[in-house]
Amino acid sequence: MKSPTLSLAVVASAALALLSGCTPTPPSPTPSSASPTASPSPSASTASLIAIDKPAASATVHTPVELSGTANTFEGALTVEAVAANGSRLCVRDVMATSGTGTPGAWSAVLAFPPRDTATAVTLRAYSSSPKDGSIINLVERSVTVSAERPAIIITSPACGATVAAGSALAVSGSAFVFEAAFTIELRDSSGRPVVTQSVMAARGDKESPWSATLTIPPGLAANAYDLVAFDNSAKDGSVVDEFPVQVHVR
């Protein structure tokens, strides 16, 4: 049999709680000795699918600017560009990574544009386009300084990303300071095979001087991205040197 005194105490406690309108507070849990849980790392779904590995952030580089990185984008496609401090686009190039659509791949690119008279802050950007609406996605950026050092050969026209028509005459111009003022320009396909090759002479060989040429784009040339490349050959061994590549699109 239960103790009458204990029963009366229980009843009195319950009555007091009802009269005061309060609910008895449950006991606090015993503190755990385990360490607090660390913040979770970003998941693969939120992490960027594109990375710029080179050049390093805040590096000083010269034009043409060489870039490389990794990407896991739809069909391995991405775009890289150089943007000036005022927002103007200095150069743009469509790039294909070695793989994509679920499998990370490597990519590399060269952005060639005329340097300014002084060292210039430039933002390098890499991104992909949404398969749904073409909007920019997976954007990554890296700030660098482009020196005023002038390459031996420069193409000033056409600009990076220009569109040209198959069968048309493409006017090309720029400046150069090369041995005996002689060098070559080529239009190359995505595999690096020359489609058109032409010898060019700058105005002078003893200092940087202007040059111009006209390339005839072959009729029926497949619509695609091509590299318009100006380059010299080493007087020592004939190897290709001082390449200045500008990507153009044949439509």
mmCIF file of C-alpha atoms in Angstrom:
data_model
loop_
_atom_site.group_PDB
_atom_site.id
_atom_site.type_symbol
_atom_site.label_atom_id
_atom_site.label_comp_id
_atom_site.label_asym_id
_atom_site.label_seq_id
_atom_site.Cartn_x
_atom_site.Cartn_y
_atom_site.Cartn_z
ATOM 1 C CA MET A 1 0.000 0.000 0.000
ATOM 2 C CA LYS A 2 1.250 3.551 -0.973
ATOM 3 C CA SER A 3 2.035 6.007 1.770
ATOM 4 C CA PRO A 4 -0.902 8.437 2.334
ATOM 5 C CA THR A 5 1.570 11.219 3.033
ATOM 6 C CA LEU A 6 3.261 10.771 -0.352
ATOM 7 C CA SER A 7 -0.080 10.723 -2.185
ATOM 8 C CA LEU A 8 -1.202 13.900 -0.493
ATOM 9 C CA ALA A 9 2.095 15.578 -1.423
ATOM 10 C CA VAL A 10 1.687 14.644 -5.078
ATOM 11 C CA VAL A 11 -1.897 15.889 -5.159
ATOM 12 C CA ALA A 12 -0.930 19.146 -3.445
ATOM 13 C CA SER A 13 1.890 19.767 -5.931
ATOM 14 C CA ALA A 14 -0.407 19.215 -8.911
ATOM 15 C CA ALA A 15 -3.087 21.480 -7.461
ATOM 16 C CA LEU A 16 -0.577 24.232 -6.851
ATOM 17 C CA ALA A 17 0.614 24.039 -10.489
ATOM 18 C CA LEU A 18 -2.955 24.294 -11.783
ATOM 19 C CA LEU A 19 -3.752 27.268 -9.557
ATOM 20 C CA SER A 20 -0.630 29.149 -10.704
ATOM 21 C CA GLY A 21 -1.309 28.437 -14.418
ATOM 22 C CA CYS A 22 2.213 27.104 -14.913
ATOM 23 C CA THR A 23 3.353 23.900 -16.447
ATOM 24 C CA PRO A 24 6.025 22.046 -14.514
ATOM 25 C CA THR A 25 9.424 22.593 -16.171
ATOM 26 C CA PRO A 26 10.958 19.355 -17.456
ATOM 27 C CA PRO A 27 14.438 18.558 -16.262
ATOM 28 C CA SER A 28 17.335 19.954 -18.369
ATOM 29 C CA PRO A 29 19.216 17.366 -20.395
ATOM 30 C CA THR A 30 22.621 16.353 -19.180
ATOM 31 C CA PRO A 31 25.319 18.386 -20.994
ATOM 32 C CA SER A 32 27.222 16.385 -23.555
ATOM 33 C CA SER A 33 30.994 16.223 -23.503
ATOM 34 C CA ALA A 34 31.174 15.946 -27.331
ATOM 35 C CA SER A 35 32.671 18.820 -29.375
ATOM 36 C CA PRO A 36 30.301 21.100 -31.362
ATOM 37 C CA THR A 37 29.623 19.973 -34.925
ATOM 38 C CA ALA A 38 31.743 21.821 -37.511
ATOM 39 C CA SER A 39 30.076 23.810 -40.274
ATOM 40 C CA PRO A 40 29.528 21.614 -43.334
ATOM 41 C CA SER A 41 31.730 22.154 -46.385
ATOM 42 C CA PRO A 42 30.030 23.357 -49.572
ATOM 43 C CA SER A 43 28.518 20.453 -51.428
ATOM 44 C CA ALA A 44 29.353 19.631 -55.011
ATOM 45 C CA SER A 45 26.064 21.199 -56.064
ATOM 46 C CA THR A 46 27.036 24.608 -54.627
ATOM 47 C CA ALA A 47 30.745 24.578 -55.394
ATOM 48 C CA SER A 48 31.820 26.239 -58.625
ATOM 49 C CA LEU A 49 32.165 23.894 -61.574
ATOM 50 C CA ILE A 50 34.954 26.036 -63.077
ATOM 51 C CA ALA A 51 38.325 26.974 -61.623
ATOM 52 C CA ILE A 52 41.136 29.241 -62.828
ATOM 53 C CA ASP A 53 44.437 27.745 -61.664
ATOM 54 C CA LYS A 54 46.855 29.997 -63.565
ATOM 55 C CA PRO A 55 47.791 32.789 -63.476
ATOM 56 C CA ALA A 56 47.815 33.237 -59.715
ATOM 57 C CA ALA A 57 45.633 35.885 -58.120
ATOM 58 C CA SER A 58 47.255 39.354 -58.133
ATOM 59 C CA ALA A 59 50.035 38.144 -60.459
ATOM 60 C CA THR A 60 51.653 40.478 -62.962
ATOM 61 C CA VAL A 61 51.433 39.007 -66.466
ATOM 62 C CA HIS A 62 52.008 40.165 -70.016
ATOM 63 C CA THR A 63 49.849 39.855 -73.104
ATOM 64 C CA PRO A 64 49.166 37.359 -74.608
ATOM 65 C CA VAL A 65 47.883 36.063 -71.250
ATOM 66 C CA GLU A 66 48.055 32.299 -70.743
ATOM 67 C CA LEU A 67 45.328 30.770 -68.586
ATOM 68 C CA SER A 68 44.574 27.242 -67.412
ATOM 69 C CA GLY A 69 42.214 25.515 -65.026
ATOM 70 C CA THR A 70 39.566 22.838 -64.623
ATOM 71 C CA ALA A 71 35.897 22.652 -65.552
ATOM 72 C CA ASN A 72 32.968 20.285 -65.217
ATOM 73 C CA THR A 73 30.459 21.947 -67.498
ATOM 74 C CA PHE A 74 27.871 20.850 -70.034
ATOM 75 C CA GLU A 75 29.780 19.143 -72.857
ATOM 76 C CA GLY A 76 33.003 20.693 -71.496
ATOM 77 C CA ALA A 77 32.223 24.120 -72.979
ATOM 78 C CA LEU A 78 33.162 27.382 -71.275
ATOM 79 C CA THR A 79 34.142 30.952 -72.097
ATOM 80 C CA VAL A 80 37.131 32.940 -70.821
ATOM 81 C CA GLU A 81 37.628 36.677 -71.143
ATOM 82 C CA ALA A 82 39.713 39.611 -69.972
ATOM 83 C CA VAL A 83 37.846 42.678 -68.732
ATOM 84 C CA ALA A 84 39.328 46.127 -68.083
ATOM 85 C CA ALA A 85 38.640 48.123 -64.928
ATOM 86 C CA ASN A 86 36.035 50.219 -66.775
ATOM 87 C CA GLY A 87 34.120 47.069 -67.726
ATOM 88 C CA SER A 88 35.169 46.951 -71.365
ATOM 89 C CA ARG A 89 35.974 43.523 -72.784
ATOM 90 C CA LEU A 90 39.590 43.252 -73.946
ATOM 91 C CA CYS A 91 39.394 39.734 -75.330
ATOM 92 C CA VAL A 92 37.054 36.739 -75.265
ATOM 93 C CA ARG A 93 37.548 33.111 -76.262
ATOM 94 C CA ASP A 94 35.337 30.008 -76.363
ATOM 95 C CA VAL A 95 37.156 27.027 -74.866
ATOM 96 C CA MET A 96 36.611 23.269 -74.647
ATOM 97 C CA ALA A 97 37.778 21.345 -71.570
ATOM 98 C CA THR A 98 39.076 17.813 -71.997
ATOM 99 C CA SER A 99 35.810 16.493 -70.512
ATOM 100 C CA GLY A 100 32.578 17.668 -68.917
ATOM 101 C CA THR A 101 28.930 16.834 -68.168
ATOM 102 C CA GLY A 102 29.773 15.170 -64.867
ATOM 103 C CA THR A 103 33.462 14.497 -65.434
ATOM 104 C CA PRO A 104 35.940 17.283 -64.542
ATOM 105 C CA GLY A 105 38.416 18.143 -67.292
ATOM 106 C CA ALA A 106 41.355 20.464 -67.865
ATOM 107 C CA TRP A 107 41.311 23.556 -70.072
ATOM 108 C CA SER A 108 43.807 26.138 -71.268
ATOM 109 C CA ALA A 109 43.519 29.320 -73.306
ATOM 110 C CA VAL A 110 45.435 32.362 -74.518
ATOM 111 C CA LEU A 111 43.897 35.834 -74.436
ATOM 112 C CA ALA A 112 45.777 38.166 -76.794
ATOM 113 C CA PHE A 113 45.075 41.902 -76.784
ATOM 114 C CA PRO A 114 47.174 45.066 -77.188
ATOM 115 C CA PRO A 115 48.747 46.236 -73.916
ATOM 116 C CA ARG A 116 48.180 49.705 -72.507
ATOM 117 C CA ASP A 117 50.951 52.278 -72.061
ATOM 118 C CA THR A 118 51.129 51.521 -68.331
ATOM 119 C CA ALA A 119 50.484 48.443 -66.212
ATOM 120 C CA THR A 120 46.744 47.830 -66.074
ATOM 121 C CA ALA A 121 44.411 46.058 -63.645
ATOM 122 C CA VAL A 122 42.468 43.363 -65.505
ATOM 123 C CA THR A 123 39.879 40.838 -64.375
ATOM 124 C CA LEU A 124 40.082 37.376 -65.897
ATOM 125 C CA ARG A 125 36.707 35.622 -66.031
ATOM 126 C CA ALA A 126 35.691 32.064 -66.816
ATOM 127 C CA TYR A 127 32.087 30.905 -67.053
ATOM 128 C CA SER A 128 29.666 28.642 -68.870
ATOM 129 C CA SER A 129 26.324 29.365 -70.513
ATOM 130 C CA SER A 130 23.057 27.909 -69.273
ATOM 131 C CA PRO A 131 21.716 25.225 -71.658
ATOM 132 C CA LYS A 132 18.272 26.514 -70.703
ATOM 133 C CA ASP A 133 18.461 30.218 -71.579
ATOM 134 C CA GLY A 134 22.079 31.052 -72.412
ATOM 135 C CA SER A 135 22.636 33.099 -69.264
ATOM 136 C CA ILE A 136 26.049 33.184 -67.579
ATOM 137 C CA ILE A 137 26.510 30.513 -64.898
ATOM 138 C CA ASN A 138 29.423 29.114 -62.864
ATOM 139 C CA LEU A 139 31.265 32.443 -63.085
ATOM 140 C CA VAL A 140 34.718 32.686 -61.484
ATOM 141 C CA GLU A 141 37.006 35.712 -61.569
ATOM 142 C CA ARG A 142 40.657 36.473 -60.914
ATOM 143 C CA SER A 143 42.316 39.894 -60.699
ATOM 144 C CA VAL A 144 45.752 40.352 -62.266
ATOM 145 C CA THR A 145 47.939 43.173 -63.502
ATOM 146 C CA VAL A 146 48.859 43.215 -67.188
ATOM 147 C CA SER A 147 52.240 44.856 -67.742
ATOM 148 C CA ALA A 148 52.944 47.436 -70.425
ATOM 149 C CA GLU A 149 55.478 45.078 -72.038
ATOM 150 C CA ARG A 150 54.761 44.947 -75.741
ATOM 151 C CA PRO A 151 54.861 41.626 -77.602
ATOM 152 C CA ALA A 152 56.907 41.366 -80.803
ATOM 153 C CA ILE A 153 53.731 41.100 -82.919
ATOM 154 C CA ILE A 154 50.290 42.534 -82.172
ATOM 155 C CA ILE A 155 46.990 42.117 -83.989
ATOM 156 C CA THR A 156 44.776 45.141 -83.409
ATOM 157 C CA SER A 157 42.063 44.226 -85.954
ATOM 158 C CA PRO A 158 39.967 42.133 -86.055
ATOM 159 C CA ALA A 159 39.205 42.089 -82.345
ATOM 160 C CA CYS A 160 38.842 38.920 -80.288
ATOM 161 C CA GLY A 161 35.536 37.193 -81.015
ATOM 162 C CA ALA A 162 34.912 38.934 -84.342
ATOM 163 C CA THR A 163 32.583 37.244 -86.832
ATOM 164 C CA VAL A 164 33.661 36.801 -90.460
ATOM 165 C CA ALA A 165 31.893 35.281 -93.442
ATOM 166 C CA ALA A 166 33.166 32.340 -95.453
ATOM 167 C CA GLY A 167 34.371 33.541 -98.852
ATOM 168 C CA SER A 168 34.943 37.091 -97.636
ATOM 169 C CA ALA A 169 38.110 39.218 -97.537
ATOM 170 C CA LEU A 170 39.314 39.672 -93.969
ATOM 171 C CA ALA A 171 41.332 42.835 -93.325
ATOM 172 C CA VAL A 172 43.985 42.255 -90.656
ATOM 173 C CA SER A 173 46.258 44.909 -89.137
ATOM 174 C CA GLY A 174 48.543 45.552 -86.223
ATOM 175 C CA SER A 175 52.140 46.340 -85.334
ATOM 176 C CA ALA A 176 55.382 44.352 -85.189
ATOM 177 C CA PHE A 177 59.045 44.567 -84.294
ATOM 178 C CA VAL A 178 60.658 41.433 -85.728
ATOM 179 C CA PHE A 179 63.824 40.439 -87.571
ATOM 180 C CA GLU A 180 63.863 41.955 -91.064
ATOM 181 C CA ALA A 181 60.203 43.009 -90.511
ATOM 182 C CA ALA A 182 58.988 39.668 -91.934
ATOM 183 C CA PHE A 183 56.523 37.308 -90.271
ATOM 184 C CA THR A 184 53.456 35.174 -91.039
ATOM 185 C CA ILE A 185 49.732 35.187 -90.339
ATOM 186 C CA GLU A 186 47.549 32.082 -90.462
ATOM 187 C CA LEU A 187 43.959 31.096 -89.986
ATOM 188 C CA ARG A 188 43.929 27.793 -88.092
ATOM 189 C CA ASP A 189 41.104 25.371 -87.331
ATOM 190 C CA SER A 190 40.400 23.887 -83.888
ATOM 191 C CA SER A 191 43.041 21.190 -84.408
ATOM 192 C CA GLY A 192 45.709 23.787 -85.250
ATOM 193 C CA ARG A 193 45.752 22.985 -88.971
ATOM 194 C CA PRO A 194 46.402 26.063 -91.169
ATOM 195 C CA VAL A 195 43.485 26.955 -93.437
ATOM 196 C CA VAL A 196 45.078 30.104 -94.886
ATOM 197 C CA THR A 197 48.725 31.196 -94.633
ATOM 198 C CA GLN A 198 50.165 34.520 -95.742
ATOM 199 C CA SER A 199 53.549 36.241 -95.443
ATOM 200 C CA VAL A 200 53.507 39.794 -94.099
ATOM 201 C CA MET A 201 55.977 42.668 -93.925
ATOM 202 C CA ALA A 202 55.887 45.401 -91.307
ATOM 203 C CA ALA A 203 56.792 48.924 -92.376
ATOM 204 C CA ARG A 204 60.203 48.805 -90.660
ATOM 205 C CA GLY A 205 62.521 46.231 -89.139
ATOM 206 C CA ASP A 206 64.456 48.454 -86.727
ATOM 207 C CA LYS A 207 61.538 49.385 -84.477
ATOM 208 C CA GLU A 208 57.882 48.611 -83.868
ATOM 209 C CA SER A 209 55.912 49.630 -86.944
ATOM 210 C CA PRO A 210 52.464 49.085 -88.487
ATOM 211 C CA TRP A 211 51.484 46.305 -90.873
ATOM 212 C CA SER A 212 48.348 45.229 -92.696
ATOM 213 C CA ALA A 213 47.203 42.297 -94.828
ATOM 214 C CA THR A 214 44.079 40.818 -96.357
ATOM 215 C CA LEU A 215 43.165 37.155 -95.952
ATOM 216 C CA THR A 216 40.641 35.528 -98.257
ATOM 217 C CA ILE A 217 38.452 33.207 -96.214
ATOM 218 C CA PRO A 218 37.829 30.043 -98.297
ATOM 219 C CA PRO A 219 34.267 29.735 -99.640
ATOM 220 C CA GLY A 220 32.394 26.936 -97.948
ATOM 221 C CA LEU A 221 34.648 26.953 -94.874
ATOM 222 C CA ALA A 222 32.725 25.248 -92.063
ATOM 223 C CA ALA A 223 31.124 27.548 -89.520
ATOM 224 C CA ASN A 224 33.222 27.319 -86.391
ATOM 225 C CA ALA A 225 35.746 29.106 -84.195
ATOM 226 C CA TYR A 226 39.164 29.617 -85.778
ATOM 227 C CA ASP A 227 42.415 31.129 -84.567
ATOM 228 C CA LEU A 228 43.882 34.040 -86.503
ATOM 229 C CA VAL A 229 47.556 33.799 -85.532
ATOM 230 C CA ALA A 230 50.464 36.112 -86.248
ATOM 231 C CA PHE A 231 53.886 34.589 -85.572
ATOM 232 C CA ASP A 232 57.560 34.681 -86.422
ATOM 233 C CA ASN A 233 60.112 31.930 -87.035
ATOM 234 C CA SER A 234 63.276 31.808 -84.977
ATOM 235 C CA ALA A 235 66.375 32.837 -86.937
ATOM 236 C CA LYS A 236 68.247 30.231 -84.892
ATOM 237 C CA ASP A 237 66.271 27.049 -85.550
ATOM 238 C CA GLY A 238 63.137 28.016 -87.488
ATOM 239 C CA SER A 239 60.781 27.238 -84.605
ATOM 240 C CA VAL A 240 57.576 29.230 -84.199
ATOM 241 C CA VAL A 241 57.968 32.171 -81.812
ATOM 242 C CA ASP A 242 56.058 35.296 -80.748
ATOM 243 C CA GLU A 243 52.590 33.886 -81.477
ATOM 244 C CA PHE A 244 49.682 36.314 -81.091
ATOM 245 C CA PRO A 245 46.380 34.383 -81.489
ATOM 246 C CA VAL A 246 42.953 35.996 -81.854
ATOM 247 C CA GLN A 247 39.868 33.793 -82.027
ATOM 248 C CA VAL A 248 37.347 34.629 -84.762
ATOM 249 C CA HIS A 249 34.089 32.931 -85.726
ATOM 250 C CA VAL A 250 33.364 31.970 -89.302
ATOM 251 C CA ARG A 251 29.646 31.985 -90.088
#
